[in-house]
Tab-separated table of C-alpha atoms and ligand atoms in Angstrom:
chain	number	residue	atom	x	y	z
A	1	MET	CA	6.349	8.640	12.512
A	2	SER	CA	9.722	9.730	12.993
A	3	GLU	CA	10.555	11.796	15.947
A	4	PRO	CA	12.034	14.947	15.605
A	5	ARG	CA	15.837	14.447	15.494
A	6	SER	CA	19.135	16.230	16.903
A	7	THR	CA	21.101	17.868	15.004
A	8	GLU	CA	23.516	14.935	14.624
A	9	ALA	CA	20.982	12.991	13.478
A	10	HIS	CA	21.203	15.177	10.188
A	11	SER	CA	24.782	13.762	9.585
A	12	ILE	CA	24.738	12.692	5.549
A	13	PHE	CA	27.047	9.663	6.968
A	14	GLN	CA	24.724	8.722	9.684
A	15	ASP	CA	24.473	4.476	9.049
A	16	THR	CA	27.134	5.038	6.367
A	17	ILE	CA	30.517	3.403	5.584
A	18	ALA	CA	31.990	6.901	6.620
A	19	ASN	CA	31.194	5.857	10.022
A	20	MET	CA	32.669	2.180	9.951
A	21	THR	CA	36.518	1.257	10.766
A	22	PHE	CA	38.512	-0.077	7.857
A	23	PRO	CA	38.293	-3.783	9.431
A	24	ASP	CA	34.300	-3.811	9.711
A	25	LEU	CA	34.537	-2.665	6.113
A	26	ALA	CA	36.633	-5.491	5.037
A	27	LYS	CA	34.866	-8.106	6.854
A	28	ALA	CA	31.085	-6.763	5.349
A	29	ALA	CA	32.548	-7.086	1.696
A	30	ALA	CA	34.194	-10.590	2.813
A	31	ASP	CA	30.440	-11.475	4.072
A	32	ARG	CA	29.268	-10.353	0.713
A	33	ALA	CA	27.198	-6.987	1.561
A	34	VAL	CA	26.030	-5.157	-1.523
A	35	VAL	CA	26.284	-1.199	-1.331
A	36	LEU	CA	23.665	1.091	-1.331
A	37	TRP	CA	24.429	4.329	-2.955
A	38	GLY	CA	22.205	7.461	-3.151
A	39	LEU	CA	22.890	10.213	-5.637
A	40	GLY	CA	21.200	13.739	-5.130
A	41	VAL	CA	22.202	17.376	-5.638
A	42	ILE	CA	22.716	20.293	-3.780
A	43	GLU	CA	19.485	22.598	-5.165
A	44	GLN	CA	17.260	24.948	-4.266
A	45	HIS	CA	13.848	23.657	-2.903
A	46	GLY	CA	11.824	26.467	-2.833
A	47	PRO	CA	11.302	29.010	0.359
A	48	HIS	CA	10.221	25.927	2.895
A	49	LEU	CA	13.001	23.310	2.150
A	50	PRO	CA	16.472	23.108	2.604
A	51	LEU	CA	18.912	22.858	-0.652
A	52	GLY	CA	19.949	19.390	0.536
A	53	THR	CA	16.654	17.943	0.326
A	54	ASP	CA	17.561	15.623	-2.620
A	55	VAL	CA	20.506	14.470	-0.534
A	56	TYR	CA	18.787	13.743	2.997
A	57	MET	CA	15.708	11.883	1.210
A	58	PRO	CA	17.592	8.998	-0.481
A	59	SER	CA	19.795	9.054	2.545
A	60	GLU	CA	16.869	8.138	4.669
A	61	LEU	CA	15.385	6.065	1.981
A	62	LEU	CA	18.540	3.581	1.962
A	63	ARG	CA	18.988	3.293	5.901
A	64	ARG	CA	15.246	1.985	5.756
A	65	VAL	CA	16.076	-0.204	2.670
A	66	ARG	CA	19.111	-1.623	4.679
A	67	LYS	CA	16.870	-2.511	7.347
A	68	ILE	CA	14.370	-3.881	5.381
A	69	LEU	CA	17.115	-6.403	3.553
A	70	ALA	CA	18.716	-7.502	6.506
A	71	SER	CA	15.232	-8.441	7.840
A	72	LYS	CA	15.269	-10.503	4.542
A	73	GLY	CA	18.851	-11.702	5.097
A	74	VAL	CA	20.366	-9.455	2.671
A	75	ALA	CA	23.493	-7.902	4.156
A	76	SER	CA	24.279	-4.489	2.849
A	77	VAL	CA	26.267	-1.381	3.555
A	78	ILE	CA	25.359	2.383	2.401
A	79	MET	CA	28.071	4.426	0.869
A	80	PRO	CA	28.255	8.002	1.959
A	81	PRO	CA	25.723	10.064	-0.747
A	82	PHE	CA	26.849	12.010	-3.623
A	83	TYR	CA	25.907	15.346	-3.719
A	84	TRP	CA	27.332	17.142	-6.681
A	85	GLY	CA	25.176	16.543	-9.388
A	86	VAL	CA	23.730	17.827	-12.473
A	87	ASN	CA	21.282	20.554	-12.150
A	88	GLN	CA	20.012	21.159	-15.537
A	89	VAL	CA	16.177	22.737	-15.112
A	90	SER	CA	17.003	24.814	-11.567
A	91	GLY	CA	20.786	25.732	-12.389
A	92	LEU	CA	20.113	29.317	-12.748
A	93	PHE	CA	18.453	29.594	-8.763
A	94	PRO	CA	20.668	30.566	-5.656
A	95	GLY	CA	21.954	27.510	-4.491
A	96	SER	CA	21.891	25.168	-6.854
A	97	PHE	CA	25.321	24.259	-7.765
A	98	MET	CA	25.845	23.143	-11.474
A	99	VAL	CA	28.726	20.419	-12.412
A	100	ARG	CA	29.012	18.989	-15.944
A	101	PRO	CA	27.834	15.534	-16.378
A	102	GLU	CA	31.448	14.346	-17.471
A	103	VAL	CA	32.615	15.207	-14.191
A	104	MET	CA	29.985	13.233	-12.277
A	105	ILE	CA	30.611	10.284	-14.310
A	106	GLU	CA	34.382	10.411	-13.672
A	107	LEU	CA	34.190	10.773	-9.920
A	108	MET	CA	31.484	8.038	-10.257
A	109	VAL	CA	33.971	5.814	-12.131
A	110	ASP	CA	36.589	5.985	-9.696
A	111	LEU	CA	34.222	5.501	-6.396
A	112	ILE	CA	32.936	2.501	-8.141
A	113	LYS	CA	36.236	0.813	-8.813
A	114	SER	CA	37.060	1.810	-5.142
A	115	LEU	CA	34.798	-0.660	-4.020
A	116	LYS	CA	35.931	-3.190	-6.539
A	117	LYS	CA	39.547	-3.060	-5.330
A	118	ASP	CA	37.482	-3.362	-1.515
A	119	SER	CA	36.215	-6.506	-2.681
A	120	PHE	CA	32.817	-5.659	-3.216
A	121	SER	CA	30.851	-7.085	-6.047
A	122	THR	CA	27.662	-5.627	-6.527
A	123	LEU	CA	26.299	-1.876	-6.150
A	124	PHE	CA	22.556	-0.364	-6.618
A	125	CYS	CA	22.269	3.187	-7.047
A	126	VAL	CA	18.936	5.318	-6.243
A	127	SER	CA	18.642	8.620	-7.198
A	128	GLY	CA	17.287	11.803	-5.211
A	129	HIS	CA	16.958	14.322	-7.892
A	130	GLY	CA	14.371	14.039	-10.610
A	131	ASP	CA	16.014	15.969	-13.445
A	132	ALA	CA	16.442	14.066	-16.687
A	133	LEU	CA	20.135	15.090	-17.245
A	134	HIS	CA	21.086	14.130	-13.855
A	135	ASN	CA	19.566	10.692	-13.820
A	136	ARG	CA	20.944	10.062	-17.447
A	137	THR	CA	24.595	10.820	-16.004
A	138	ILE	CA	23.746	8.372	-13.164
A	139	PHE	CA	22.808	6.129	-15.500
A	140	ASP	CA	25.559	6.557	-17.731
A	141	GLY	CA	28.406	6.414	-14.734
A	142	VAL	CA	26.515	3.332	-13.411
A	143	CYS	CA	27.403	1.659	-17.046
A	144	ARG	CA	31.249	2.736	-17.453
A	145	GLY	CA	31.941	2.250	-13.746
A	146	ALA	CA	30.362	-1.319	-14.301
A	147	ASP	CA	32.599	-2.124	-17.579
A	148	GLU	CA	35.645	-0.733	-16.533
A	149	SER	CA	35.730	-2.443	-12.961
A	150	GLY	CA	34.279	-5.399	-13.469
A	151	LEU	CA	31.598	-4.834	-10.612
A	152	SER	CA	27.983	-5.514	-11.187
A	153	ALA	CA	26.111	-1.901	-10.933
A	154	HIS	CA	22.287	-1.364	-11.289
A	155	PHE	CA	20.140	1.791	-11.085
A	156	VAL	CA	17.268	0.916	-9.809
A	157	GLY	CA	13.950	3.161	-10.192
A	158	ALA	CA	10.332	2.700	-11.179
A	159	PRO	CA	9.865	1.642	-14.813
A	160	SER	CA	7.827	5.129	-15.410
A	161	PHE	CA	11.077	6.991	-14.365
A	162	PHE	CA	12.975	5.144	-16.618
A	163	LYS	CA	10.901	5.711	-19.623
A	164	ARG	CA	10.525	9.792	-18.792
A	165	ILE	CA	14.405	9.801	-18.864
A	166	GLY	CA	14.853	7.555	-22.297
A	167	ILE	CA	16.775	4.625	-20.752
A	168	ASP	CA	15.560	1.254	-21.554
A	169	PRO	CA	14.169	-0.846	-18.135
A	170	ALA	CA	15.759	-3.816	-19.931
A	171	SER	CA	19.571	-2.604	-19.885
A	172	PRO	CA	21.053	-4.784	-17.719
A	173	ARG	CA	22.383	-1.923	-15.564
A	174	VAL	CA	18.906	-1.001	-14.802
A	175	LEU	CA	17.084	-2.441	-11.778
A	176	PRO	CA	13.208	-1.549	-12.545
A	177	THR	CA	10.977	-1.897	-9.268
A	178	MET	CA	7.886	-4.041	-9.581
A	179	THR	CA	5.703	-1.146	-8.592
A	180	GLU	CA	5.816	2.176	-7.483
A	181	VAL	CA	4.595	4.937	-5.094
A	182	GLU	CA	1.455	6.139	-6.049
A	183	ARG	CA	1.154	9.681	-6.014
A	184	ASN	CA	-2.485	11.465	-6.804
A	185	SER	CA	-2.479	15.071	-7.673
A	186	LYS	CA	-4.698	16.793	-9.897
A	187	TYR	CA	-1.933	19.181	-11.139
A	188	PHE	CA	1.695	18.200	-11.722
A	189	ASP	CA	3.492	17.952	-8.275
A	190	VAL	CA	7.644	17.192	-9.239
A	191	HIS	CA	9.556	19.458	-7.201
A	192	ALA	CA	9.000	20.467	-3.543
A	193	GLY	CA	5.399	19.997	-3.913
A	194	GLU	CA	3.310	18.007	-1.730
A	195	PHE	CA	5.198	15.047	-2.232
A	196	GLU	CA	8.443	15.928	-1.569
A	197	THR	CA	7.394	18.493	0.992
A	198	SER	CA	5.600	15.649	3.206
A	199	SER	CA	8.322	13.160	3.121
A	200	MET	CA	10.901	15.879	3.994
A	201	TRP	CA	8.464	16.941	6.819
A	202	ALA	CA	7.913	13.215	7.961
A	203	VAL	CA	11.474	12.467	8.465
A	204	TYR	CA	13.339	15.972	9.166
A	205	PRO	CA	10.887	17.949	10.427
A	206	ASP	CA	13.134	20.933	11.658
A	207	LEU	CA	14.511	21.508	8.773
A	208	VAL	CA	11.073	22.229	7.052
A	209	LYS	CA	9.729	25.972	7.422
A	210	ASP	CA	6.194	24.358	8.059
A	211	GLU	CA	4.915	28.063	8.804
A	212	LEU	CA	5.643	28.846	5.377
A	213	LEU	CA	3.392	26.300	4.130
A	214	PRO	CA	-0.508	27.685	4.290
A	215	THR	CA	1.328	30.794	2.000
A	216	LEU	CA	2.325	29.123	-1.090
A	217	LYS	CA	-0.022	28.490	-3.490
A	218	SER	CA	-0.169	25.719	-5.489
A	219	THR	CA	1.225	26.128	-8.980
A	220	ASP	CA	-1.539	24.113	-10.759
A	221	PHE	CA	0.770	23.005	-13.948
A	222	GLY	CA	-0.456	21.306	-16.927
A	223	ILE	CA	1.866	19.407	-19.124
A	224	GLU	CA	2.707	22.459	-20.858
A	225	ASP	CA	3.593	24.808	-18.162
A	226	LEU	CA	5.822	21.353	-17.154
A	227	THR	CA	7.359	20.830	-20.664
A	228	GLU	CA	8.307	24.681	-20.657
A	229	TRP	CA	9.790	24.198	-16.972
A	230	ARG	CA	11.721	21.522	-18.065
A	231	LYS	CA	13.692	23.229	-20.910
A	232	GLY	CA	15.470	24.892	-17.588
A	233	GLY	CA	17.292	27.976	-16.776
A	234	GLU	CA	15.417	31.119	-17.647
A	235	HIS	CA	12.569	29.090	-18.240
A	236	ALA	CA	12.315	27.271	-14.669
A	237	LEU	CA	13.144	30.697	-13.147
A	238	ARG	CA	10.212	32.079	-15.009
A	239	LYS	CA	7.573	29.732	-14.628
A	240	THR	CA	8.639	29.405	-10.732
A	241	PRO	CA	9.879	32.158	-9.448
A	242	GLN	CA	9.547	30.977	-6.047
A	243	GLY	CA	11.231	27.291	-6.652
A	244	TYR	CA	8.637	24.945	-6.351
A	245	LEU	CA	6.435	22.926	-8.521
A	246	GLY	CA	3.507	21.739	-7.061
A	247	ASP	CA	0.936	21.956	-3.917
A	248	PRO	CA	3.503	22.517	-0.708
A	249	ALA	CA	0.430	23.679	1.142
A	250	ALA	CA	-1.113	20.372	0.747
A	251	SER	CA	1.694	18.514	2.812
A	252	SER	CA	1.207	16.523	5.803
A	253	ARG	CA	3.749	14.544	7.644
A	254	GLU	CA	1.282	11.435	7.865
A	255	LEU	CA	1.473	11.319	3.439
A	256	GLY	CA	5.189	11.733	4.072
A	257	GLU	CA	5.577	8.558	6.260
A	258	ARG	CA	3.690	6.781	4.383
A	259	MET	CA	5.091	7.009	1.136
A	260	MET	CA	8.491	7.194	2.680
A	261	ALA	CA	8.119	3.425	3.926
A	262	GLU	CA	6.303	2.458	1.037
A	263	HIS	CA	8.982	3.485	-1.372
A	264	ALA	CA	11.778	1.447	1.052
A	265	GLU	CA	9.539	-1.356	0.904
A	266	ILE	CA	9.423	-1.392	-3.001
A	267	VAL	CA	13.394	-0.765	-3.795
A	268	ALA	CA	14.210	-3.553	-1.118
A	269	GLU	CA	11.672	-5.957	-2.823
A	270	ALA	CA	13.747	-5.578	-6.177
A	271	ILE	CA	17.005	-5.512	-4.465
A	272	ALA	CA	16.241	-8.533	-2.533
A	273	ALA	CA	14.599	-10.398	-6.037
A	274	LYS	CA	17.791	-9.582	-7.622
A	275	VAL	CA	20.124	-10.288	-5.200
A	276	ALA	CA	18.376	-13.799	-4.938
A	277	ALA	CA	18.103	-14.533	-8.692
A	278	VAL	CA	22.184	-13.996	-8.788
A	279	VAL	CA	23.140	-16.357	-5.620
B	301	LIG	ZN1	14.172	17.314	-4.940
């Protein structure tokens, strides 16, 4: 269990290259460090979680992945997280910023070219946000960035995730994980529900309004409700007026810590295996 952190520890620059000097960064590139990059959004996450949840989560995940990789002898650096992503589903809620996919792709391409300019050769991206269009956009950015820069770039995720968003896990730009974090719930729990709230609560307890949790009723959604919600815009507003889809009241910090630790192991395992296969 992580101890509650100081406000400073919420910096999304923590442990990223933004806190390094340029000679240190150049040395990391010369030492063949791989680059880790989380891509999230600023988006509403119910009345109990902050708008930056999908940025905080991949940031913490990658800090843990970096440590595990180091223990396996794989050097890595972390890019500052990307946070102006695509909000198709919950874009109409206050606090959900809407960026066009083409804008995100162009920015990703320029940043990937910058990494190549700095002599990095390998990039692994993870997503912090479930929106299908956001994730297809990451994939497009990874593909174009890799093609135009010559840098080897990969989008890391579970095979079931790539299947849901319509991307072939066999693509050379995709790095499917070997296993995935098991999430068992009676009803769908996909946004600011039990799973996401548990993880935020474990890592950033002072950013969670946990006093509200007992008052938040489970949405009890089946597949038809989920499909309707995923149409986004007015549909999502109507289906989930409180913003969350799932059961935040069922959250626990223990579950969140367990899922975060497991997820980090799974992602690090896939990256380490890929690096070993290339060298
Ligand atoms: Zn989220």
